[in-house]
CSV table of C-alpha atoms in Angstrom, one decimal:
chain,number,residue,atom,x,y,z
A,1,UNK,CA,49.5,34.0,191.0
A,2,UNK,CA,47.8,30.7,192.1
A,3,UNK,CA,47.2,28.1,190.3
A,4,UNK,CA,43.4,28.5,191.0
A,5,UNK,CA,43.4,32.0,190.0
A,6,UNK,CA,44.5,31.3,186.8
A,7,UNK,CA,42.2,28.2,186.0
A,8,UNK,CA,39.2,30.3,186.8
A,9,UNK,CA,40.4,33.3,185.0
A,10,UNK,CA,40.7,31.0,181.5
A,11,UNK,CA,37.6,29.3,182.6
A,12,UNK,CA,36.4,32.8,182.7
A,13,UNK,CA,37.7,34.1,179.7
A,14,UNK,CA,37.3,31.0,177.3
A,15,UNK,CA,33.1,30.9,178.2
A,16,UNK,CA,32.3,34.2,176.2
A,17,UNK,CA,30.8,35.5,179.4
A,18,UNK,CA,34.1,38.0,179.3
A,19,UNK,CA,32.7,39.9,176.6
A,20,UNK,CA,29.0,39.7,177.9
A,21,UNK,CA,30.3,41.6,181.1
A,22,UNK,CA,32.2,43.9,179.4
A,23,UNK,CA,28.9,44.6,177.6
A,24,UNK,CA,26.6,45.1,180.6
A,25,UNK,CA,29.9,47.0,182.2
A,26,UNK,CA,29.8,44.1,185.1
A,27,UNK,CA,27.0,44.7,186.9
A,28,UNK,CA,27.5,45.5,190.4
A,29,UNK,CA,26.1,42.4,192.6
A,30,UNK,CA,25.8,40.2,189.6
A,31,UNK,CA,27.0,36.6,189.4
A,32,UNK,CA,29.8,37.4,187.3
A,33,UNK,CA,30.8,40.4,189.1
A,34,UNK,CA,30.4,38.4,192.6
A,35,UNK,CA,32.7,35.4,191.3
A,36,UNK,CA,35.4,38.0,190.0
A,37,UNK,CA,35.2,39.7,193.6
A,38,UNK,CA,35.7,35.8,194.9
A,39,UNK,CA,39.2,35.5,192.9
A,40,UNK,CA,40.2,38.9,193.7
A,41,UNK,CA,40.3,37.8,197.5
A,42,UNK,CA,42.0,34.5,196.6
A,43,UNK,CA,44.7,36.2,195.4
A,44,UNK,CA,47.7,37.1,198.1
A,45,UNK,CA,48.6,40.8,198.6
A,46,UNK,CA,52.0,40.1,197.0
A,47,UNK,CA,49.7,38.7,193.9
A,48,UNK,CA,47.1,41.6,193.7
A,49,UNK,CA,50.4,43.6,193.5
A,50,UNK,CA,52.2,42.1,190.7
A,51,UNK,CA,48.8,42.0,188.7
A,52,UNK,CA,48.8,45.9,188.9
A,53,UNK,CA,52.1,46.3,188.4
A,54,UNK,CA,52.1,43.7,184.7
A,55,UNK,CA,49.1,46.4,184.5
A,56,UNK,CA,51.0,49.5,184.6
A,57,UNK,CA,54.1,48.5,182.3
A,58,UNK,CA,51.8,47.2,179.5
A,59,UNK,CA,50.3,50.5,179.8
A,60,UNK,CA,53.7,52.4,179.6
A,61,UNK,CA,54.1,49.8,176.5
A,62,UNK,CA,51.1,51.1,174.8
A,63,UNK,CA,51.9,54.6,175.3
A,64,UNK,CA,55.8,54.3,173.9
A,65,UNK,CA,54.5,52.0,171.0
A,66,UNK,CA,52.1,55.1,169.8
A,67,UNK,CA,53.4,56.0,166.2
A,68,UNK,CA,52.9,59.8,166.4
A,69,UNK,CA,53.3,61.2,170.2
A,70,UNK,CA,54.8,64.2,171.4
A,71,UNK,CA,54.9,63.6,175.0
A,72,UNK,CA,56.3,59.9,174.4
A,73,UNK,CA,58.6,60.1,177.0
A,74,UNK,CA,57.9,61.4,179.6
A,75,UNK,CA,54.3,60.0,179.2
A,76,UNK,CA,55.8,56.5,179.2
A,77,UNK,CA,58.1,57.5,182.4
A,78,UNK,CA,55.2,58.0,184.7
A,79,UNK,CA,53.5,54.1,184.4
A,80,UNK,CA,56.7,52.4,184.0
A,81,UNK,CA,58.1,53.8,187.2
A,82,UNK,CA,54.5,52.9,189.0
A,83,UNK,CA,55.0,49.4,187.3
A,84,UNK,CA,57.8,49.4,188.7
A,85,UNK,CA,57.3,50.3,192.5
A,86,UNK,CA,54.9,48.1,192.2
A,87,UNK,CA,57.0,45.6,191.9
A,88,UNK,CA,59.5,45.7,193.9
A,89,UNK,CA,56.7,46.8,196.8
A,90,UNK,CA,55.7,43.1,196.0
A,91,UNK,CA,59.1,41.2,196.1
A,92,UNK,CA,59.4,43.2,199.5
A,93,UNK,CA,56.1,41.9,200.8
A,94,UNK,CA,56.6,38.8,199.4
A,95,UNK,CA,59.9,38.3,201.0
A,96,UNK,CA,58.6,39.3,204.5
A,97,UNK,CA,55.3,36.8,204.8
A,98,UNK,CA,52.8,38.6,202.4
A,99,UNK,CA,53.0,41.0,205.1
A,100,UNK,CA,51.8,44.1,204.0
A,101,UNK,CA,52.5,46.0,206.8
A,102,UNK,CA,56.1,45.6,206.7
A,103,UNK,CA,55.6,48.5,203.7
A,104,UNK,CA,54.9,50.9,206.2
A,105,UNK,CA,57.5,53.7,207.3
A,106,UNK,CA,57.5,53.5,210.9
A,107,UNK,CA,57.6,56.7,213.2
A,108,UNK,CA,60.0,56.5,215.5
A,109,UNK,CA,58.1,58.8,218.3
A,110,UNK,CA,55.1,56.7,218.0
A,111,UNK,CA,56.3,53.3,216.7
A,112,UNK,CA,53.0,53.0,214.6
A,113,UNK,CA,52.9,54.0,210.6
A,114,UNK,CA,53.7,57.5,209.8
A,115,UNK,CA,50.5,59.0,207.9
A,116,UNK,CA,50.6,60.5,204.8
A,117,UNK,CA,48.4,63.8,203.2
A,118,UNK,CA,46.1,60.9,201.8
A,119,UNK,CA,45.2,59.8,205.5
A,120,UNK,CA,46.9,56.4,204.4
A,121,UNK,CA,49.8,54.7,206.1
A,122,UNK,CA,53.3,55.8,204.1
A,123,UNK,CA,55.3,53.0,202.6
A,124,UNK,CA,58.8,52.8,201.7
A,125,UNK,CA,60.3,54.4,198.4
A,126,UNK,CA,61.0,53.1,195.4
A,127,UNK,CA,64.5,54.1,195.7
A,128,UNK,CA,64.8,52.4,199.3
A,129,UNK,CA,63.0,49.2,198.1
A,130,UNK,CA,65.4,48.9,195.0
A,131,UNK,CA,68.6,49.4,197.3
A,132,UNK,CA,67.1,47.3,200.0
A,133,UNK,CA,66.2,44.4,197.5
A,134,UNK,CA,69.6,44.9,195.7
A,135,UNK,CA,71.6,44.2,198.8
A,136,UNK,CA,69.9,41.2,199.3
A,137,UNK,CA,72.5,39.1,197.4
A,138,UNK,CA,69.9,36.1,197.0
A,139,UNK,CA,67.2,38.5,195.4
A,140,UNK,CA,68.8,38.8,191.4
A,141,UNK,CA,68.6,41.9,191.3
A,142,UNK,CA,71.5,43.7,189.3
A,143,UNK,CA,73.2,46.3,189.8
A,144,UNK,CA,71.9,47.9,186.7
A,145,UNK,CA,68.3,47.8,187.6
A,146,UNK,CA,68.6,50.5,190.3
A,147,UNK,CA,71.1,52.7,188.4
A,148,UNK,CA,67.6,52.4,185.3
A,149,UNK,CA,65.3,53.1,188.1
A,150,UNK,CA,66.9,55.7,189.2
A,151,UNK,CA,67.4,57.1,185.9
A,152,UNK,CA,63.6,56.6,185.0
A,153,UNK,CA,62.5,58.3,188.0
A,154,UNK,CA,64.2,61.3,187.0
A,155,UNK,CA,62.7,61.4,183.5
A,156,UNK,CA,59.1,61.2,185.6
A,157,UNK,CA,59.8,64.1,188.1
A,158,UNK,CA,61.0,66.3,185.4
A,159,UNK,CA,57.8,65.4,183.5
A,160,UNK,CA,55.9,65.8,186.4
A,161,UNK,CA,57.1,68.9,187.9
A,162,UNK,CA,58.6,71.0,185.0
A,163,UNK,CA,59.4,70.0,181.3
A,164,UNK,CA,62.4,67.4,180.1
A,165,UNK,CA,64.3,68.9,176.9
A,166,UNK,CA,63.8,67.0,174.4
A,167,UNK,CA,65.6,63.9,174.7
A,168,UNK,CA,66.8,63.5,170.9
């Protein structure tokens, strides 16, 4: 994140305006909501990225930390492995130039972006990024952290799709 961001997101938050907007559910085309909108397109796509992705695992968090939960699991599985894509997507865009298009999965035929049922331009996998990124000797990545992927996103399509047996 910038340095800017951050100042005026403390700035922000340390005013009490923070819980006036919350009140008033941020007005569309209000001051507050206009300087928010401001930051938002200071940040770099990488940035806007990892923000989403902090998002999503604090979410998965939540959901694990939850005293009495059936579905713990596989509830968990599905945020942590969007927190996760997430992040890698941004290391990868990050890496390239903020470039967001270098996401894309490229048809061959055509040479432009292959499009998905959405209408939007497919990106890679989570499974190619974490390879991809792992073979990059510089990156830090382990060798661990794709073998955990892996295994998370396993947990998540079996939630998804069917049922996981218990885990205990």
């Amino acid at each position: 994140m910038t340095q800017r961001y951050h100042q005026l997101k403390k700035s922000f938050l340390n005013t009490g305006k923070a819980y006036q907007v919350a009140a008033r559910g941020l007005a569309y085309g209000s001051p507050v909501c206009k300087a928010l909108g401001k930051l938002r397109y200071s940040m770099s796509a990488s940035e806007e990225i990892v923000e989403k992705s902090v998002s999503a695992v604090v979410s998965a968090i939540e959901i694990y930390n939850k005293p009495d939960f059936n579905y713990r699991e596989e509830a968990f599985a599905l945020p942590m492995v969007n927190g996760w894509e997430l992040l890698l997507k941004a290391k990868w865009i990050f890496d390239r130039g903020d470039v967001v298009e270098s996401l894309y999965v490229i048809d061959t035929d055509t040479g432009s972006p292959k499009i998905g049922r959405s209408r939007n331009a497919l990106t890679h996998a989570i499974h190619y990024l974490a390879q991809k990124i792992y073979d990059d000797g510089d990156s830090g990545l382990e060798k661990s952290c794709p073998d955990n992927i892996n295994a998370m996103i396993e947990i998540r399509d079996t939630s998804a799709h069917f049922i996981n047996k218990d885990i205990y």
